[in-house]
Coordinates of C-alpha atoms in Angstrom, one line a residue:
X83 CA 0.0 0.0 0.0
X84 CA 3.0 2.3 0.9
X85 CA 3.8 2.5 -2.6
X86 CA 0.2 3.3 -4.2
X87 CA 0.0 6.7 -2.6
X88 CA 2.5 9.0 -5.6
X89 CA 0.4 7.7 -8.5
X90 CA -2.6 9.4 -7.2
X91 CA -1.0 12.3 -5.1
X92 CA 0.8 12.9 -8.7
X93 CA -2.5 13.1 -10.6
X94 CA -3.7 15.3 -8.1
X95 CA -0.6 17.5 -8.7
X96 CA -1.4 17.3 -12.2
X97 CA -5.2 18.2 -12.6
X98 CA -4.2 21.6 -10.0
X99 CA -1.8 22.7 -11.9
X100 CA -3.4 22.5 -15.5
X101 CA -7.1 24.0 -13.6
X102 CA -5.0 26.8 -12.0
X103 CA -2.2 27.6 -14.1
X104 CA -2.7 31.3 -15.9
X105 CA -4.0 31.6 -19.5
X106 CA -0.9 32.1 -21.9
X107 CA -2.6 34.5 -23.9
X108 CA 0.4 33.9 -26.9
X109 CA 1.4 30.6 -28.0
X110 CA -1.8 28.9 -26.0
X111 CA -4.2 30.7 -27.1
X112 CA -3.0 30.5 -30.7
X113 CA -3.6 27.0 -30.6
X114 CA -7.1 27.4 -29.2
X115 CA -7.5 29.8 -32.1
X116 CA -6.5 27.7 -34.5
X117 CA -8.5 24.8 -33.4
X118 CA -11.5 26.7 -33.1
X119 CA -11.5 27.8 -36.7
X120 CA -10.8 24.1 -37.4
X121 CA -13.8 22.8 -35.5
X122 CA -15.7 25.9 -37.3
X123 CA -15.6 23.9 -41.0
X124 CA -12.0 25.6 -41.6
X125 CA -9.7 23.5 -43.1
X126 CA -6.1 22.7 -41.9
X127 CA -3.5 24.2 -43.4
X128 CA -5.3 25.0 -46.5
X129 CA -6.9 28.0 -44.5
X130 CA -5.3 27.9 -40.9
X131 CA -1.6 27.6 -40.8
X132 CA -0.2 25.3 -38.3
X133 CA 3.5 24.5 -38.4
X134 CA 3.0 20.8 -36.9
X135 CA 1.4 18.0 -38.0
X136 CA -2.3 17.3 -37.0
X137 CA -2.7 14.8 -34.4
X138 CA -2.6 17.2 -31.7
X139 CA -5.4 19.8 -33.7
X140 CA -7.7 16.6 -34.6
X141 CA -7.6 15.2 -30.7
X142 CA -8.4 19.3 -29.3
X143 CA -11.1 19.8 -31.7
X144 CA -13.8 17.6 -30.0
X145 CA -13.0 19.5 -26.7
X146 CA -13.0 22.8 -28.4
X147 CA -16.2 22.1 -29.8
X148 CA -17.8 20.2 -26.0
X149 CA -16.5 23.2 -24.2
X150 CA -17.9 26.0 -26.1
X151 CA -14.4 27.4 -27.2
X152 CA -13.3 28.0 -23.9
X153 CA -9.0 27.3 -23.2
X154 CA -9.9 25.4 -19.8
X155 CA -11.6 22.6 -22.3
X156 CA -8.0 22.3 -23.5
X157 CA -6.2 21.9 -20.5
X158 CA -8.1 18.7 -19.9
X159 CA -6.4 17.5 -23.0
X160 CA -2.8 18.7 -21.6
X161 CA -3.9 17.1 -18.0
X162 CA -4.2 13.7 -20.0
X163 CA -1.0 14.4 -21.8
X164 CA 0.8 14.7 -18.5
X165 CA -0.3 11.9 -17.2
X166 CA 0.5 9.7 -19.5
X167 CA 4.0 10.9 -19.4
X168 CA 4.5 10.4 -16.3
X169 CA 2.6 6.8 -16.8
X170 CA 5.3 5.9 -19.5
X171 CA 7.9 7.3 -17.5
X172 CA 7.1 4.5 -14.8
X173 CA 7.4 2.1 -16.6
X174 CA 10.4 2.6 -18.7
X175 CA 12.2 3.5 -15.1
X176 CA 10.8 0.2 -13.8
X177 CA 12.5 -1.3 -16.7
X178 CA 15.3 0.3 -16.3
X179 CA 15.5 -0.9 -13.3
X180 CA 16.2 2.6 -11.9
X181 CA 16.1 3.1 -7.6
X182 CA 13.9 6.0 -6.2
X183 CA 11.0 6.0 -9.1
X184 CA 8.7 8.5 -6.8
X185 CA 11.6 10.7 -7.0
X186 CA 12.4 10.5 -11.3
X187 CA 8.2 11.1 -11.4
X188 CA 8.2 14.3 -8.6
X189 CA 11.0 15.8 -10.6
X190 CA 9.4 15.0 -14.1
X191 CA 6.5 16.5 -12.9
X192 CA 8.1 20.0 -11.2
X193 CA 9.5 20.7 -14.6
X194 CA 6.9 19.4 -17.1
X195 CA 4.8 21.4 -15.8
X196 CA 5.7 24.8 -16.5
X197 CA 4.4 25.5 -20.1
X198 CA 1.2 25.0 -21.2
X199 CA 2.0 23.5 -24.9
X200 CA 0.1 20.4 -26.6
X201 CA 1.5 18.7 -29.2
X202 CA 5.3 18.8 -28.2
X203 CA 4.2 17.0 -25.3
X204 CA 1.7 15.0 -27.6
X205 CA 4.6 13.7 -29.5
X206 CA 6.7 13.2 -26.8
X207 CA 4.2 10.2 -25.0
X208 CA 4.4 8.7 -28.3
X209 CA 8.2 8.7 -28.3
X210 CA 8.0 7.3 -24.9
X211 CA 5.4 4.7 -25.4
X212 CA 7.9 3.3 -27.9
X213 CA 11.1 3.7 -26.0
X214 CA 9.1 1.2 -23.3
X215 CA 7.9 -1.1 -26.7
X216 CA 11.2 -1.4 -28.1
X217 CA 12.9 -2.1 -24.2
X218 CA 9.7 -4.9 -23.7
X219 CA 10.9 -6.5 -27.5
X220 CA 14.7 -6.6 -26.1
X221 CA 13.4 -8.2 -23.4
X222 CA 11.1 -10.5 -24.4
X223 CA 11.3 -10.8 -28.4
X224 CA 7.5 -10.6 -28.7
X225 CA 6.4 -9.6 -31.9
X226 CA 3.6 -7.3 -31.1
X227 CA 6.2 -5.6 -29.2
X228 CA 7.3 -3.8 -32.3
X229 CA 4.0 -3.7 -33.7
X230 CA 3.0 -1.6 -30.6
X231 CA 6.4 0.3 -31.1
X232 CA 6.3 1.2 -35.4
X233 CA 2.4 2.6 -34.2
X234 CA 3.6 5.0 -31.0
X235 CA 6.5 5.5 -33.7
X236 CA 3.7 6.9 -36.6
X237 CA 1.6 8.8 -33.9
X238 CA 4.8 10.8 -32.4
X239 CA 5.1 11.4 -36.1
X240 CA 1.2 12.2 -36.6
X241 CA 2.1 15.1 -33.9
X242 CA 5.2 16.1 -34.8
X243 CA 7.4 14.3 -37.6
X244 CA 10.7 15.0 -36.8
X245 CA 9.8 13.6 -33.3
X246 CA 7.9 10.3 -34.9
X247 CA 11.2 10.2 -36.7
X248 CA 13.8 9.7 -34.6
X249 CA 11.8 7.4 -32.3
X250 CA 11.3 4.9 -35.6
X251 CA 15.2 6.0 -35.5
X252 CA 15.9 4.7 -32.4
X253 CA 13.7 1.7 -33.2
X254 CA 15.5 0.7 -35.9
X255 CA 18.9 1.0 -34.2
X256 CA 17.4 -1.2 -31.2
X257 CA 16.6 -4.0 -33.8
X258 CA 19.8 -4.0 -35.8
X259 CA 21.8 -3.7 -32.7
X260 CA 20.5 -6.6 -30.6
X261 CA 23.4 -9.2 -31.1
X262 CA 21.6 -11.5 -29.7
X263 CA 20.1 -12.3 -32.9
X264 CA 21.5 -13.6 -36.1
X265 CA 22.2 -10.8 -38.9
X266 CA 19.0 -11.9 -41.0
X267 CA 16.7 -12.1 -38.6
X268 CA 18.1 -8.5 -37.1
X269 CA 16.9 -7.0 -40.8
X270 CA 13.5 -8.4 -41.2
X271 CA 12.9 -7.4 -38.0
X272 CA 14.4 -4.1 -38.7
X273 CA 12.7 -4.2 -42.4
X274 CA 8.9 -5.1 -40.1
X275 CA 9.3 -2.2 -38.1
X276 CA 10.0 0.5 -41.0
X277 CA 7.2 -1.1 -43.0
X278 CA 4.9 -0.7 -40.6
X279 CA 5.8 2.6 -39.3
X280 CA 5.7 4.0 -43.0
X281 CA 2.6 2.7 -43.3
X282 CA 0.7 3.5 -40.6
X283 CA 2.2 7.3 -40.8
X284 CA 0.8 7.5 -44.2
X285 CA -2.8 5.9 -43.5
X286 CA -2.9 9.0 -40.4
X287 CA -1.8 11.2 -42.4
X288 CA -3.7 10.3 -45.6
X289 CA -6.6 12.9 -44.8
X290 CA -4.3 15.8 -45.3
X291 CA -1.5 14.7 -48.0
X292 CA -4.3 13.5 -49.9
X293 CA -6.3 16.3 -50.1
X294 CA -5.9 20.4 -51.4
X295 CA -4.6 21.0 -48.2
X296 CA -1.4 19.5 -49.0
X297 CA 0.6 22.2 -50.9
X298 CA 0.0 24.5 -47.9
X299 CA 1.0 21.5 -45.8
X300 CA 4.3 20.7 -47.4
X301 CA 5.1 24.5 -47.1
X302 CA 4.3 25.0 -43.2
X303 CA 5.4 21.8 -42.0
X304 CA 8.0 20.7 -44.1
X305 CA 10.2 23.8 -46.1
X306 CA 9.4 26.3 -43.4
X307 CA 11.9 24.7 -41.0
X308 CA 14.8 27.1 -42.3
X309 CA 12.9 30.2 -40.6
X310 CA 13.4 28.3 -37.6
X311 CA 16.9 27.4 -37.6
X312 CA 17.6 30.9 -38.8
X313 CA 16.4 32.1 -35.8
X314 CA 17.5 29.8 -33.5
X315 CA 21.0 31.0 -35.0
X316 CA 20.6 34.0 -34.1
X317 CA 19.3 34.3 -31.2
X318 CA 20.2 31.0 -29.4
X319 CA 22.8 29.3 -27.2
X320 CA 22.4 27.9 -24.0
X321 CA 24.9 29.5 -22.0
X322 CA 23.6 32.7 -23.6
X323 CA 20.0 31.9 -22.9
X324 CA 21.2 31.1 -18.9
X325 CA 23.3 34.7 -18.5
X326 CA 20.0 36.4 -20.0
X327 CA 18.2 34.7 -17.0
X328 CA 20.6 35.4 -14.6
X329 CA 21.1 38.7 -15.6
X330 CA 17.1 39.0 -15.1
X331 CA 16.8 37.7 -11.9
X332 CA 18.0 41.0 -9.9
X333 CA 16.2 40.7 -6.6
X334 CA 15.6 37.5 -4.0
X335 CA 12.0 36.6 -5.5
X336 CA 13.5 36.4 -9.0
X337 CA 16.8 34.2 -7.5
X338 CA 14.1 31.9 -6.0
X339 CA 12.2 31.6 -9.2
X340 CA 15.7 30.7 -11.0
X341 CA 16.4 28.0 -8.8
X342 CA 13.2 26.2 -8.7
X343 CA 12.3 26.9 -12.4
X344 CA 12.7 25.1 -15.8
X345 CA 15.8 27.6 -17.0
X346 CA 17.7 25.1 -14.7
X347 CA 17.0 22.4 -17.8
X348 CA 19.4 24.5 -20.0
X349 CA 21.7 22.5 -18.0
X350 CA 19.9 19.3 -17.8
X351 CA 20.7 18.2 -21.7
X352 CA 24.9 18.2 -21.4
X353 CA 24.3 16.8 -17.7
X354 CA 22.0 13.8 -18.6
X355 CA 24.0 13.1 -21.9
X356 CA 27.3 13.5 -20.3
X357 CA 26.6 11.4 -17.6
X358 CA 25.4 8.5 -19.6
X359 CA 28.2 9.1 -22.2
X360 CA 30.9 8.4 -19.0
X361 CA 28.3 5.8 -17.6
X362 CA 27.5 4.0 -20.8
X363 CA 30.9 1.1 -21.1
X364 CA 29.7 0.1 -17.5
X365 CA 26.2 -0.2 -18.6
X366 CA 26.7 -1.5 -22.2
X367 CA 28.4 -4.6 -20.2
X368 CA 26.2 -5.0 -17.3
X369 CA 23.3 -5.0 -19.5
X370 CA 23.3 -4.3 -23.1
X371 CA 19.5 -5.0 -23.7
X372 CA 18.5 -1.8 -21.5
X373 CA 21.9 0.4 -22.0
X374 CA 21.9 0.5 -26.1
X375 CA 17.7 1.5 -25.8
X376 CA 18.6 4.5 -23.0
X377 CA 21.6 5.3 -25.3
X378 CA 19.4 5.5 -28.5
X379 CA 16.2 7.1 -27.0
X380 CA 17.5 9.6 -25.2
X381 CA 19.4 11.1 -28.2
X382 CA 16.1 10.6 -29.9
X383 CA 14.9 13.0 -27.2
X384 CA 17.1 15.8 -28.3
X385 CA 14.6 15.4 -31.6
X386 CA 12.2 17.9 -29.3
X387 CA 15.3 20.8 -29.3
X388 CA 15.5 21.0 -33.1
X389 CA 15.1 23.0 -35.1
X390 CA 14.9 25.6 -32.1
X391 CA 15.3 25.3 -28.6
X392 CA 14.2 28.1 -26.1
X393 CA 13.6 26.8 -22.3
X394 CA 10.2 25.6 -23.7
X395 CA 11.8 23.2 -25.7
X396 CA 13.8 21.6 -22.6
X397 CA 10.5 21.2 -20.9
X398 CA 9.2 19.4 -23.7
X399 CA 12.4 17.0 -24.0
X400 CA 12.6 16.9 -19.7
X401 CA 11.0 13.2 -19.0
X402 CA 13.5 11.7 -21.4
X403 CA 16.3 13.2 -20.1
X404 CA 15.8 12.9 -16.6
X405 CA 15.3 9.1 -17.5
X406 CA 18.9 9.3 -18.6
X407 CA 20.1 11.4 -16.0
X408 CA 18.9 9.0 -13.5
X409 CA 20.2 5.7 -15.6
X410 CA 23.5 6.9 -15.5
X411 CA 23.2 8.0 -11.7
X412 CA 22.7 4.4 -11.3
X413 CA 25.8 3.2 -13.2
X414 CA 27.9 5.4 -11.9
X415 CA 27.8 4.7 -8.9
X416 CA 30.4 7.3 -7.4
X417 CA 27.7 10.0 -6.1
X418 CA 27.6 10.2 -2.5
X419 CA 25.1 9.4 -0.5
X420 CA 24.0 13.5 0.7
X421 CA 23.8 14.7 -3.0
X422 CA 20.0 12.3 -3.7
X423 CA 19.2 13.4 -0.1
X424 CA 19.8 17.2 -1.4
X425 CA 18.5 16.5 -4.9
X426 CA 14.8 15.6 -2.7
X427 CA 14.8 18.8 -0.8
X428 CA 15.6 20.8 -4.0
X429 CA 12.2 19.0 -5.8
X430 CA 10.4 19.5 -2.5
X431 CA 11.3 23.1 -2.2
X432 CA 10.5 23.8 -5.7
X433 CA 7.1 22.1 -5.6
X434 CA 6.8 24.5 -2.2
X435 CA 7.6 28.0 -4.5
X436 CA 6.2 27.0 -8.0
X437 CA 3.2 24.9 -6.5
X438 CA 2.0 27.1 -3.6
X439 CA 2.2 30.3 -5.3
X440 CA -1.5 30.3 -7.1
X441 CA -3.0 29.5 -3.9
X442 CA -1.2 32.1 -2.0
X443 CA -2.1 34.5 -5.4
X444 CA -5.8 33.6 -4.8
X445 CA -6.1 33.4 -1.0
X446 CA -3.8 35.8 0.1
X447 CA -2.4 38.6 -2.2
X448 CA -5.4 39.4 -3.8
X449 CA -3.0 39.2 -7.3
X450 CA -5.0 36.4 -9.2
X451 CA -8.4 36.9 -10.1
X452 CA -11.5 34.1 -12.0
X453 CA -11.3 35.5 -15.7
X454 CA -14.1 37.7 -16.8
X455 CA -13.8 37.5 -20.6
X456 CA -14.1 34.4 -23.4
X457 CA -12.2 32.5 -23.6
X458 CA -10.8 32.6 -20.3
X459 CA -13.6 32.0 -18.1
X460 CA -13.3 29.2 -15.9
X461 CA -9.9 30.2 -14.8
X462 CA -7.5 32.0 -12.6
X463 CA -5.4 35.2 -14.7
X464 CA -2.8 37.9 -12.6
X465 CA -5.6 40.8 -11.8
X466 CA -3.1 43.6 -13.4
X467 CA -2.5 40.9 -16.9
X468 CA -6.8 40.4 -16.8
X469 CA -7.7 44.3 -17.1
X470 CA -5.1 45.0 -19.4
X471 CA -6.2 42.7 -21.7
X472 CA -9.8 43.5 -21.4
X473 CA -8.8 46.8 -22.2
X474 CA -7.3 46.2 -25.1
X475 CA -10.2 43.9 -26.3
X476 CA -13.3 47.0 -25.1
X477 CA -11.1 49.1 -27.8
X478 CA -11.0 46.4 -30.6
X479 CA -14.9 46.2 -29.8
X480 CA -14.9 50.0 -30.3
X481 CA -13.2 49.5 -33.5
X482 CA -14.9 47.1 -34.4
X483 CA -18.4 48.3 -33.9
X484 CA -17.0 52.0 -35.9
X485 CA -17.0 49.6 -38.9
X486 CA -13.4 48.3 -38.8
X487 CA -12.2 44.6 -38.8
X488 CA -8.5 45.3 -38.7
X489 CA -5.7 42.9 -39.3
X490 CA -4.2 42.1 -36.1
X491 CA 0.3 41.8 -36.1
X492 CA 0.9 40.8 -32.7
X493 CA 1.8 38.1 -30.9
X494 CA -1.7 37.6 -28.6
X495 CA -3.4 37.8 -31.7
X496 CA -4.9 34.4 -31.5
X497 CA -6.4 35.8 -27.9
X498 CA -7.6 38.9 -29.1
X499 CA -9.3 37.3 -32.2
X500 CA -11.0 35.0 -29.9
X501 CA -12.1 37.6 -27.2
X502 CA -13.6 40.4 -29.5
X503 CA -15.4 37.9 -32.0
X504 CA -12.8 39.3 -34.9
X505 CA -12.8 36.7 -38.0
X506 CA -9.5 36.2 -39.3
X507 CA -9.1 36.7 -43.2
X508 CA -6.0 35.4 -43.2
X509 CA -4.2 31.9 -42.4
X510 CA -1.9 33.3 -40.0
X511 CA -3.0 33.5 -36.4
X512 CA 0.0 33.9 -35.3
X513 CA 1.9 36.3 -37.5
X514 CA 5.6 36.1 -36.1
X515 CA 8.3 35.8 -39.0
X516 CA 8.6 31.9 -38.5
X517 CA 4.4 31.1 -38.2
X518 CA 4.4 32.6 -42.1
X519 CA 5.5 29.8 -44.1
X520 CA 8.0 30.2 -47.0
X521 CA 5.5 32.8 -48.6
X522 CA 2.9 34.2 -46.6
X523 CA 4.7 37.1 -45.2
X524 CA 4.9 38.1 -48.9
X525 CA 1.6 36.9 -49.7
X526 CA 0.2 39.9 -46.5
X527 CA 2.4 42.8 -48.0
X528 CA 0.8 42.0 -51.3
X529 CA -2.2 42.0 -49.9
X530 CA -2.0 45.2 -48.1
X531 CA -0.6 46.9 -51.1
X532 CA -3.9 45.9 -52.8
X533 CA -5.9 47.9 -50.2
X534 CA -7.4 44.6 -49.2
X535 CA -7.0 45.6 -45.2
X536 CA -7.4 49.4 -44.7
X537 CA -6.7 48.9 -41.3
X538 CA -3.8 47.0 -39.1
X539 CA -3.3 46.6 -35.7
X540 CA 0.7 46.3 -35.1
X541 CA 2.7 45.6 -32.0
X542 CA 6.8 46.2 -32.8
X543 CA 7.7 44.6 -29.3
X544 CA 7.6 41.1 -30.4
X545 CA 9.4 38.5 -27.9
X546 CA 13.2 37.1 -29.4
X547 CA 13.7 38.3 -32.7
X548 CA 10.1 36.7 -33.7
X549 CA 8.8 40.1 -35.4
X550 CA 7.6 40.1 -39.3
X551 CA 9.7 42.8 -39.6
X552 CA 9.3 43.2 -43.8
X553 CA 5.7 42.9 -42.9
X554 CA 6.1 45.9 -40.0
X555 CA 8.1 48.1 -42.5
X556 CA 5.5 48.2 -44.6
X557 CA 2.2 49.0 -42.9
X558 CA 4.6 51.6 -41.2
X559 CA 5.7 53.1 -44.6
X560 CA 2.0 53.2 -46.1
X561 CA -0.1 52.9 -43.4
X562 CA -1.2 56.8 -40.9
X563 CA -0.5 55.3 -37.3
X564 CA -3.8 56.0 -35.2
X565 CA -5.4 54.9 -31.9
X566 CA -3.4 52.6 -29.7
X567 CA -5.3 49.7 -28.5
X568 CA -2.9 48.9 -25.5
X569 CA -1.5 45.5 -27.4
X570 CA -1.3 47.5 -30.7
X571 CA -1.0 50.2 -32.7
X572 CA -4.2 51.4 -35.5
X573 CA -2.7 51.5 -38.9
X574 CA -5.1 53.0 -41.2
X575 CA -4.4 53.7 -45.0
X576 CA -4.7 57.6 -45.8
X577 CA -7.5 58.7 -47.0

């Protein structure tokens, strides 16, 4: 009985932090946006862009539609997400025979929860549900072992394909490394695996490359991945990415939130790698049939950091990582014994600052308030963040009702298109410089030069580089600047 308690306490943990966690009125509610207009009769990618593949759109839609457009609907989707994480990542530590399993899940949990995303995370069970598939074939040699690992294999891709990818990836190099097994037998194996993957990716994602959604498709999931690693060129490093954090953090609050927060994962890829890199002779020895699936997996894992990786990113790769952190902890066998002791406290601590804080928001401080507007209601947003962003949607009303529909530029644009009841024209929701395919940044300048919006809405203080800034240049050069709406600035065309 002692050891049923952390499966529900953890679920607990879970639901309170998806039901009280803040709106994020950017990247979130984008995703609502865009599977609203889905669940509307829009059709995917040939009318809303989305820059992943559909799994995670086609699962939110239903909920979308159940809960009347409202983001907490969606949460219960990321709530199940979560919990199946942290179900996989029982199990594979079981089989990895790893000590202190309550401890690998309260640490998962700490940092997986920390941004709201969908179908990172999405793709991430999938890769996981076929790391603990292709560790049960090592074991066993079951065939429906692999079946069960070629599908989670096509549904990581089905929610992201680079993702889906390197977990067949991994697969493969399971099979074809199990010397155990004579050459032959290794490659039809091996040759099962990739059928079967390639075939059940294209059956789920038939409804989209078979249809006149697929142009757009090939062009936002497929050729626009060179925006991305542009950016993350430019902007990116870890070590930078860390001094800009610590740099930020300039009183003791903002120390605290360091210490217990995800940044700390920009150090949690070279630590988990590194350590099973120096652990990995010991392990390959001991036992090759769980050390060569933890080597392959967890550099599958980095899958989730390419093309760009901000601190989200870590989050998203965190359960397989700490997976090999832990592995290698246990081959190592050199830490001393005060260092898991400290490593306890640390997680305890952290779930004491990140956990508490909304219930000391809403009991005490006064700083959290229930949300007021669509499509918010249901949940808890910072007071000071809830009236400025009503603010900015009574405006857009006011606009709106003086006979303009204007083109929003910013980066809550999916939120305030939701909020004020504004129809998109456009395929772009989210209109930052890498959410634009190849062409559609082009396609919107055209379009404004035609006079086909009179009025713009731009924000210039767009997070990381992320700004349309050809896009920008132009409403600014042929555009009057007008009223400012608090999240943007009225561009109307001269009369």
């Amino acid at each position: 009985m002692r050891d049923r308690w952390w499966p529900t306490a953890l679920a607990a943990l879970v639901l309170y932090r998806c039901l009280l966690g803040p709106p994020i009125l950017t990247d979130e509610s984008w995703f609502l946006q865009v599977v609203t207009r889905v669940a509307a009769g829009e059709t995917l990618y040939r009318d809303v862009f989305f820059g992943s593949t559909p799994l995670a759109v086609w699962l939110a839609e239903p909920l979308a539609r159940a809960g009347g457009g409202r983001l907490l609907a969606l949460r219960l989707l990321f709530a199940v997400i979560q919990l199946a994480t942290l179900a996989l990542a029982a199990r594979i530590a079981g089989q990895l025979r790893l000590p202190g399993r309550g401890r690998l899940l309260v640490a998962t949990l700490l940092f997986t929860l920390q941004h709201f995303s969908y179908y990172s995370p999405l793709a991430m069970v999938f890769l996981l549900a076929c790391y603990r598939a292709a560790l049960s074939w090592r074991e066993t040699k079951t065939p429906r072992w692999l079946v069960l690992a070629a599908a989670a294999a096509a549904l990581s891709t089905a929610a992201k394909y680079h993702v889906g990818l390197a977990a067949c990836g991994a697969l493969l190099l399971v099979i074809l490394g199990d010397s155990s097994l004579p050459a032959r037998l290794r490659l039809g194996r091996a040759a099962l695996a990739g059928g079967l993957y390639a075939a059940l990716t294209l059956l789920l994602l038939a409804p989209v490359l078979f249809s006149d959604a697929a142009p757009a498709f090939a062009d936002y999931v497929l050729l626009n991945k060179t925006r991305y690693v542009q950016l993350a060129l430019d902007r990116f490093a870890p070590a930078v990415e860390l001094r800009k954090q610590l740099a930020a953090a300039g009183n003791f609050r903002g120390l605290l939130d360091l210490l217990f927060s995800s940044y700390l994962l920009l150090l949690l890829t070279p630590l988990s790698l590194g350590l099973l890199a120096a652990a990995f002779g010991r392990a390959a020895a001991r036992e090759p049939d769980r050390a060569w699936p933890a080597l392959f997996f967890s550099a599958a894992g980095l899958s989730l950091l390419v093309p760009h990786a901000l601190w989200s990113h870590f989050l998203n790769a965190a359960p397989i990582l700490l997976l090999a952190l832990v592995y290698a902890w246990r081959h190592l066998e050199r830490a001393p014994a005060w260092l898991s002791r400290a490593a306890v406290a640390w997680v305890v601590c952290g779930w004491l600052w990140v956990g508490a804080r909304p219930l000391a928001h809403i009991l005490f401080t006064g700083k959290w308030a229930p949300a007021a507007i669509h499509p918010y209601r249901g949940m808890w947003m910072n007071r000071e963040q809830a009236e400025t962003f009503q603010a900015t949607v009574a405006r857009l009303e006011d606009t709106m009702r003086a006979g303009k529909r204007p083109l929003l530029i910013t980066n809550d644009a999916g939120g305030l298109y939701l909020a004020a009841g504004l129809r998109n024209p456009t395929p772009f929701d989210l209109p930052a410089s890498t959410a634009l395919g190849r062409h559609g940044e082009d396609q919107l300048i055209a379009a404004l030069a035609a006079g086909r919006f009179p009025v713009v809405c731009v924000n210039e203080d767009w997070p990381g580089g992320a700004a349309p800034r050809r896009l920008i240049a132009f409403v600014r050069r042929h555009r009057q600047p007008g009223a400012d709406l608090g999240s943007c600035v009225l561009y109307e065309a001269p009369p």
